[in-house]
Amino acid sequence: MPKRTLHVVQHLSPGGIESLALEFKRLENADEETHIVSLEGNRADMIAKWPRLVEHRAHLHFLNKKGGFDFILLVKLWRLVMQIKPAAVHTHHIGPLIYGGLAARLSGVKCVIHTEHDAWHLASDRRRRVQTLALAVLKPIIVADADWVAERLLEKIPFARSKVIPNGVDTRKFNIGERYLARRDLGLPEGIRLVGCAARLVEEKGLDVLVQAMALVPEDVHLAIAGDGPCKSALQQQAAASGLSKRIHFLGHVEQMACFYQSLDVFCLPSRHEGMPLSPLEAQACGVPVVVTRVGGTSEVVCPDTGRLVEAGDAPGLADCLQQVLGQKPLLSPREFVVKKREIRDMLQDYRSLQLAPVKG
């Protein structure tokens, strides 16, 4: 009988945490069986938004959570845990910790792992109190995906000591390709220098600052944005008002992300808040240098030889950094940094070892 693990996420929409959960499924060993629970949404809607889910649909579970605390959802999840009988329940973020952790403990699951993917939400007194109570009652094995996250977590919740397991990416999937072929496949222009960003189009990702920066760089520099979200219309209006519509390409959801990164000269993530993002690692695995804002754990994902860090919200500084990286001819590839330090198979092995650790009392 395979060893089963149940991952619990808030919603299975395109994003870093959700992609990571799917990688646990895709790269499971022959003696493993991974299930993923999405607290929000339903199967048909989520698969329509993210076709990648189709191949794993038999092991995906959607609970269509309502607003506020949903006691019925807890009962549904408890029944699901009792049915699957996982050896471990692995939660990602505070909502999944509460529902997944409670369901696991009520079902007698001995191994509960909680990964903290960022810590900026703990600045809220209410969220910090809720998470403190949840960690104290449920006693999961706590994992931080970056040193910065571990330090902030311990600062806000002094008993919450965590093991650091940095996020990793599949360097076999994300690799160096032909730029002109990638641009052709995505319908992007040749003969220009291309900056790219892959992110949900929400305020905390800082895409508005990147659009401001684009007005300060030469006209032969274009921007390609992969992703959707509630800020898309506002960003398109900002681009039009700045006379940048022909230089900024909104691609929407891109299924073949390796192709997207391979089309770029430089990748940029201008976030206002982050934990430890995956997209800069994916880009660097494809041999693309990165410019990333100095927030959260981002300094831990940037190759020190080829990448740059810039302060959040600083459009002129961002423009300067982009031009510096676009103008350099690096002797080293950032791919080596990712292969050595952030390969996903190493990360998965570290998580597997946690299930062999002594169970907390």
Coordinates of C-alpha atoms in Angstrom, one line a residue:
M1 CA 0.0 0.0 0.0
P2 CA 1.5 3.4 -1.0
K3 CA 2.4 6.0 1.6
R4 CA -0.3 8.7 1.3
T5 CA 0.2 12.4 2.0
L6 CA -2.6 14.9 1.9
H7 CA -1.7 18.5 1.0
V8 CA -4.1 21.3 2.0
V9 CA -4.1 24.6 0.2
Q10 CA -6.5 27.5 0.2
H11 CA -7.3 27.4 -3.5
L12 CA -5.9 25.6 -6.6
S13 CA -5.4 28.6 -8.8
P14 CA -2.2 29.4 -10.6
G15 CA 0.3 30.6 -8.0
G16 CA 3.6 29.6 -6.3
I17 CA 2.2 27.6 -3.4
E18 CA -0.3 25.8 -5.6
S19 CA 2.4 25.0 -8.2
L20 CA 4.6 23.6 -5.5
A21 CA 1.8 21.4 -4.2
L22 CA 1.3 20.0 -7.7
E23 CA 5.1 19.3 -7.9
F24 CA 4.8 17.1 -4.8
K25 CA 2.2 15.1 -6.8
R26 CA 4.1 15.1 -10.1
L27 CA 7.4 14.0 -8.6
E28 CA 6.1 11.4 -6.1
N29 CA 7.9 8.1 -5.8
A30 CA 6.4 4.8 -6.9
D31 CA 5.5 4.0 -3.3
E32 CA 3.9 7.3 -2.7
E33 CA 0.4 8.7 -3.3
T34 CA -0.2 12.4 -3.0
H35 CA -3.6 14.0 -2.6
I36 CA -4.3 17.7 -2.7
V37 CA -7.3 19.5 -1.1
S38 CA -8.4 22.9 -2.2
L39 CA -10.5 24.5 0.5
E40 CA -12.0 26.9 -2.0
G41 CA -13.6 26.4 -5.4
N42 CA -15.1 23.4 -7.3
R43 CA -13.5 21.0 -9.7
A44 CA -15.0 22.2 -12.9
D45 CA -14.3 25.9 -12.4
M46 CA -10.7 25.3 -11.1
I47 CA -9.8 23.0 -14.0
A48 CA -11.2 25.4 -16.5
K49 CA -9.0 28.1 -15.1
W50 CA -5.9 25.9 -14.8
P51 CA -5.7 23.1 -17.4
R52 CA -2.6 21.7 -15.7
L53 CA -4.9 20.2 -13.1
V54 CA -6.5 17.7 -15.5
E55 CA -3.7 15.2 -15.3
H56 CA -4.0 14.9 -11.5
R57 CA -7.8 15.3 -11.2
A58 CA -8.3 11.8 -9.6
H59 CA -6.2 13.0 -6.6
L60 CA -7.6 16.5 -6.3
H61 CA -10.4 17.4 -3.9
F62 CA -12.4 20.7 -3.8
L63 CA -14.5 21.7 -0.8
N64 CA -16.0 24.9 -2.1
K65 CA -15.5 26.9 1.2
K66 CA -17.9 29.6 2.1
G67 CA -17.0 32.9 3.8
G68 CA -16.0 33.0 7.5
F69 CA -15.4 29.9 9.6
D70 CA -17.1 27.0 7.9
F71 CA -17.9 24.2 10.3
I72 CA -19.4 22.0 7.6
L73 CA -16.2 22.3 5.6
L74 CA -14.3 20.9 8.6
V75 CA -16.6 18.0 8.8
K76 CA -16.1 17.3 5.0
L77 CA -12.4 17.5 5.4
W78 CA -12.4 15.2 8.4
R79 CA -14.4 12.6 6.5
L80 CA -12.0 12.9 3.5
V81 CA -9.0 12.4 5.8
M82 CA -10.7 9.3 7.3
Q83 CA -11.4 8.0 3.8
I84 CA -7.8 8.6 2.4
K85 CA -6.0 7.6 5.6
P86 CA -2.9 9.6 4.9
A87 CA 0.4 9.0 6.8
A88 CA 0.9 12.8 6.8
V89 CA -1.2 15.9 6.4
H90 CA 0.8 18.9 5.0
T91 CA -0.7 22.3 5.2
H92 CA 0.2 25.6 3.4
H93 CA -0.8 28.9 5.0
I94 CA -3.0 29.7 8.0
G95 CA -6.5 28.7 6.7
P96 CA -5.3 25.2 5.6
L97 CA -3.4 24.9 8.9
I98 CA -6.6 25.4 10.9
Y99 CA -8.9 23.2 8.8
G100 CA -6.3 20.6 7.7
G101 CA -4.6 20.5 11.1
L102 CA -7.9 20.0 13.0
A103 CA -9.1 17.4 10.6
A104 CA -5.8 15.5 10.9
R105 CA -5.7 15.5 14.7
L106 CA -9.4 14.5 14.9
S107 CA -8.6 11.6 12.6
G108 CA -5.6 10.4 14.5
V109 CA -3.0 11.4 11.9
K110 CA 0.3 11.5 13.7
C111 CA 2.4 13.5 11.3
V112 CA 1.1 17.0 10.6
I113 CA 3.5 19.3 8.7
H114 CA 2.9 23.0 8.2
T115 CA 4.9 25.1 5.8
E116 CA 5.1 28.8 6.3
H117 CA 5.6 30.5 2.9
D118 CA 5.8 34.1 4.1
A119 CA 5.5 36.1 7.3
W120 CA 4.3 39.5 6.4
H121 CA 0.7 38.6 7.3
L122 CA 1.8 38.2 10.9
A123 CA 2.1 41.9 11.2
S124 CA -1.7 41.8 11.8
D125 CA -2.4 41.3 15.5
R126 CA -5.5 39.2 14.8
R127 CA -3.8 36.9 12.3
R128 CA -0.8 36.5 14.6
R129 CA -3.1 35.5 17.6
V130 CA -5.0 33.0 15.4
Q131 CA -1.8 31.4 14.1
T132 CA -0.2 31.3 17.6
L133 CA -3.3 29.5 18.9
A134 CA -3.4 27.1 15.9
L135 CA 0.3 26.2 16.2
A136 CA 0.0 25.7 20.0
V137 CA -3.0 23.4 19.8
L138 CA -2.2 21.4 16.7
K139 CA 1.6 21.1 17.3
P140 CA 2.6 20.5 13.6
I141 CA 6.2 20.1 12.4
I142 CA 6.9 23.7 11.3
V143 CA 8.8 24.3 8.1
A144 CA 9.9 27.7 6.8
D145 CA 10.7 28.0 3.1
A146 CA 13.4 30.7 3.7
D147 CA 15.7 31.8 6.5
W148 CA 13.9 35.2 6.4
V149 CA 10.6 33.5 7.0
A150 CA 12.0 31.4 9.9
E151 CA 13.4 34.5 11.6
R152 CA 10.3 36.5 11.3
L153 CA 8.1 33.6 12.5
L154 CA 10.2 33.2 15.6
E155 CA 10.2 36.9 16.2
K156 CA 6.4 37.0 16.1
I157 CA 5.7 33.7 17.7
P158 CA 8.6 32.9 20.0
F159 CA 7.9 29.1 20.4
A160 CA 7.5 28.6 16.7
R161 CA 10.9 27.1 15.9
S162 CA 11.0 25.8 12.3
K163 CA 13.2 23.7 10.0
V164 CA 14.2 25.6 6.9
I165 CA 13.6 23.8 3.7
P166 CA 14.1 26.3 0.8
N167 CA 11.7 26.1 -2.1
G168 CA 13.1 24.3 -5.2
V169 CA 12.3 24.1 -8.9
D170 CA 12.6 21.3 -11.4
T171 CA 15.8 22.1 -13.3
R172 CA 15.0 19.3 -15.8
K173 CA 11.8 21.0 -16.7
F174 CA 13.2 24.6 -16.5
N175 CA 16.3 24.7 -18.7
I176 CA 18.0 26.8 -21.3
G177 CA 16.3 27.0 -24.7
E178 CA 16.4 29.0 -27.9
R179 CA 15.2 32.5 -27.4
Y180 CA 14.0 33.1 -30.9
L181 CA 11.9 29.9 -30.9
A182 CA 10.4 30.8 -27.6
R183 CA 9.4 34.3 -28.8
R184 CA 7.9 32.8 -32.0
D185 CA 5.8 30.4 -30.0
L186 CA 4.5 33.1 -27.7
G187 CA 3.9 35.7 -30.5
L188 CA 6.5 38.1 -29.1
P189 CA 8.6 40.4 -31.3
E190 CA 12.2 39.8 -32.3
G191 CA 14.8 42.5 -32.5
I192 CA 14.0 44.0 -29.1
R193 CA 15.3 43.4 -25.6
L194 CA 12.7 41.7 -23.5
V195 CA 12.0 42.0 -19.7
G196 CA 9.5 39.5 -18.3
C197 CA 7.4 39.1 -15.2
A198 CA 5.3 36.1 -14.1
A199 CA 2.9 36.8 -11.3
R200 CA -0.7 37.1 -10.2
L201 CA -1.8 40.6 -11.2
V202 CA -2.5 41.9 -7.7
E203 CA -1.3 45.0 -5.9
E204 CA 1.3 43.3 -3.7
K205 CA 3.2 42.1 -6.8
G206 CA 4.1 45.7 -7.7
L207 CA 3.5 45.5 -11.5
D208 CA 2.4 49.1 -11.5
V209 CA 5.9 50.1 -10.4
L210 CA 7.4 47.9 -13.2
V211 CA 5.1 49.7 -15.8
Q212 CA 6.4 53.1 -14.4
A213 CA 10.0 51.8 -14.8
M214 CA 9.3 50.8 -18.4
A215 CA 8.7 54.5 -19.2
L216 CA 12.3 55.2 -18.1
V217 CA 14.1 52.7 -20.2
P218 CA 15.0 52.8 -23.9
E219 CA 12.2 52.2 -26.4
D220 CA 13.8 49.0 -27.7
V221 CA 13.1 47.4 -24.3
H222 CA 9.7 45.6 -24.1
L223 CA 7.9 43.9 -21.2
A224 CA 6.0 40.6 -21.3
I225 CA 3.7 39.8 -18.4
A226 CA 2.5 36.2 -17.8
G227 CA -0.4 36.0 -15.4
D228 CA -3.9 37.2 -14.7
G229 CA -5.6 38.8 -11.8
P230 CA -7.9 41.7 -10.6
C231 CA -5.3 44.4 -11.5
K232 CA -5.0 43.5 -15.2
S233 CA -7.4 46.2 -16.4
A234 CA -5.8 48.9 -14.3
L235 CA -2.3 47.9 -15.5
Q236 CA -3.5 48.0 -19.2
Q237 CA -4.9 51.4 -18.6
Q238 CA -1.7 52.6 -17.0
A239 CA 0.3 51.3 -19.9
A240 CA -2.0 53.0 -22.4
A241 CA -1.8 56.3 -20.5
S242 CA 2.0 56.1 -20.5
G243 CA 2.2 55.4 -24.2
L244 CA 3.5 51.9 -23.6
S245 CA 0.8 49.8 -25.0
K246 CA 2.9 48.6 -27.9
R247 CA 5.8 47.8 -25.6
I248 CA 4.0 45.9 -22.9
H249 CA 2.6 42.5 -23.8
F250 CA -0.1 41.0 -21.5
L251 CA 0.0 37.2 -22.2
G252 CA -2.5 36.1 -19.6
H253 CA -2.1 32.6 -18.2
V254 CA 0.8 30.8 -19.9
E255 CA 0.8 27.0 -19.6
Q256 CA 4.4 26.5 -20.9
M257 CA 6.3 28.6 -18.4
A258 CA 9.7 27.3 -19.4
C259 CA 9.0 28.7 -22.9
F260 CA 8.1 32.1 -21.4
Y261 CA 11.4 32.3 -19.4
Q262 CA 13.4 31.2 -22.4
S263 CA 12.1 34.1 -24.4
L264 CA 13.5 36.7 -22.0
D265 CA 16.7 38.8 -21.7
V266 CA 16.0 39.5 -18.0
F267 CA 13.3 38.5 -15.5
C268 CA 11.9 41.0 -13.0
L269 CA 9.7 40.5 -9.9
P270 CA 8.8 44.0 -8.5
S271 CA 6.9 42.7 -5.4
R272 CA 5.9 44.8 -2.4
H273 CA 5.7 41.7 -0.3
E274 CA 7.0 38.1 -0.8
G275 CA 8.1 35.0 1.1
M276 CA 10.4 33.0 -1.0
P277 CA 9.1 33.2 -4.6
L278 CA 9.5 30.4 -7.2
S279 CA 9.4 32.4 -10.4
P280 CA 13.0 33.9 -10.1
L281 CA 14.3 30.4 -9.5
E282 CA 12.5 29.1 -12.6
A283 CA 13.8 32.0 -14.7
Q284 CA 17.4 31.5 -13.5
A285 CA 17.2 27.7 -14.2
C286 CA 16.5 28.8 -17.8
G287 CA 19.7 30.8 -17.8
V288 CA 17.9 34.2 -17.4
P289 CA 19.3 36.8 -15.0
V290 CA 16.9 38.4 -12.6
V291 CA 16.1 41.8 -11.0
V292 CA 14.0 41.4 -7.8
T293 CA 12.9 43.8 -5.1
R294 CA 14.5 43.4 -1.7
V295 CA 11.5 42.1 0.3
G296 CA 10.9 39.0 2.4
G297 CA 13.2 36.1 1.4
T298 CA 13.9 37.3 -2.1
S299 CA 17.6 37.8 -1.5
E300 CA 17.9 34.1 -1.0
V301 CA 16.7 33.3 -4.5
V302 CA 19.0 35.6 -6.5
C303 CA 22.2 34.4 -8.0
P304 CA 24.8 36.8 -6.5
D305 CA 26.9 36.8 -9.6
T306 CA 24.3 37.7 -12.2
G307 CA 21.2 39.1 -10.4
R308 CA 20.3 42.4 -8.8
L309 CA 18.2 43.5 -5.8
V310 CA 16.4 46.8 -5.7
E311 CA 14.2 48.5 -3.2
A312 CA 10.4 48.0 -3.5
G313 CA 8.4 50.9 -5.0
D314 CA 11.5 52.6 -6.5
A315 CA 10.7 52.9 -10.2
P316 CA 13.8 54.9 -11.2
G317 CA 16.0 52.5 -9.3
L318 CA 14.3 49.5 -10.9
A319 CA 14.8 51.1 -14.4
D320 CA 18.5 51.6 -13.6
C321 CA 18.9 48.0 -12.5
L322 CA 17.1 46.6 -15.6
Q323 CA 19.4 48.6 -17.9
Q324 CA 22.5 47.4 -16.0
V325 CA 21.5 43.8 -16.4
L326 CA 20.4 44.2 -20.0
G327 CA 23.8 45.8 -20.7
Q328 CA 26.0 43.2 -19.1
K329 CA 27.5 40.1 -20.7
P330 CA 27.8 37.7 -17.7
L331 CA 30.6 35.1 -17.8
L332 CA 28.5 32.8 -15.5
S333 CA 24.9 31.4 -15.9
P334 CA 22.5 31.8 -13.0
R335 CA 21.4 28.2 -13.8
E336 CA 24.3 26.8 -11.9
F337 CA 23.1 28.6 -8.7
V338 CA 19.7 26.9 -9.0
V339 CA 21.1 23.5 -9.8
K340 CA 23.4 23.5 -6.8
K341 CA 21.1 25.2 -4.2
R342 CA 17.5 25.0 -5.2
E343 CA 16.8 21.7 -7.1
I344 CA 13.3 20.5 -6.2
R345 CA 14.3 16.8 -5.8
D346 CA 16.6 17.8 -2.9
M347 CA 13.7 19.8 -1.4
L348 CA 11.3 16.8 -1.7
Q349 CA 13.8 14.5 0.0
D350 CA 14.1 16.9 2.9
Y351 CA 10.3 16.8 3.3
R352 CA 10.2 13.0 3.1
S353 CA 12.7 12.9 6.0
L354 CA 10.2 14.8 8.2
Q355 CA 7.8 12.0 8.1
L356 CA 10.4 9.8 9.7
A357 CA 11.0 12.3 12.5
P358 CA 9.8 11.7 16.1
V359 CA 6.2 12.7 16.5
K360 CA 5.6 15.7 18.7
G361 CA 3.6 15.1 21.9

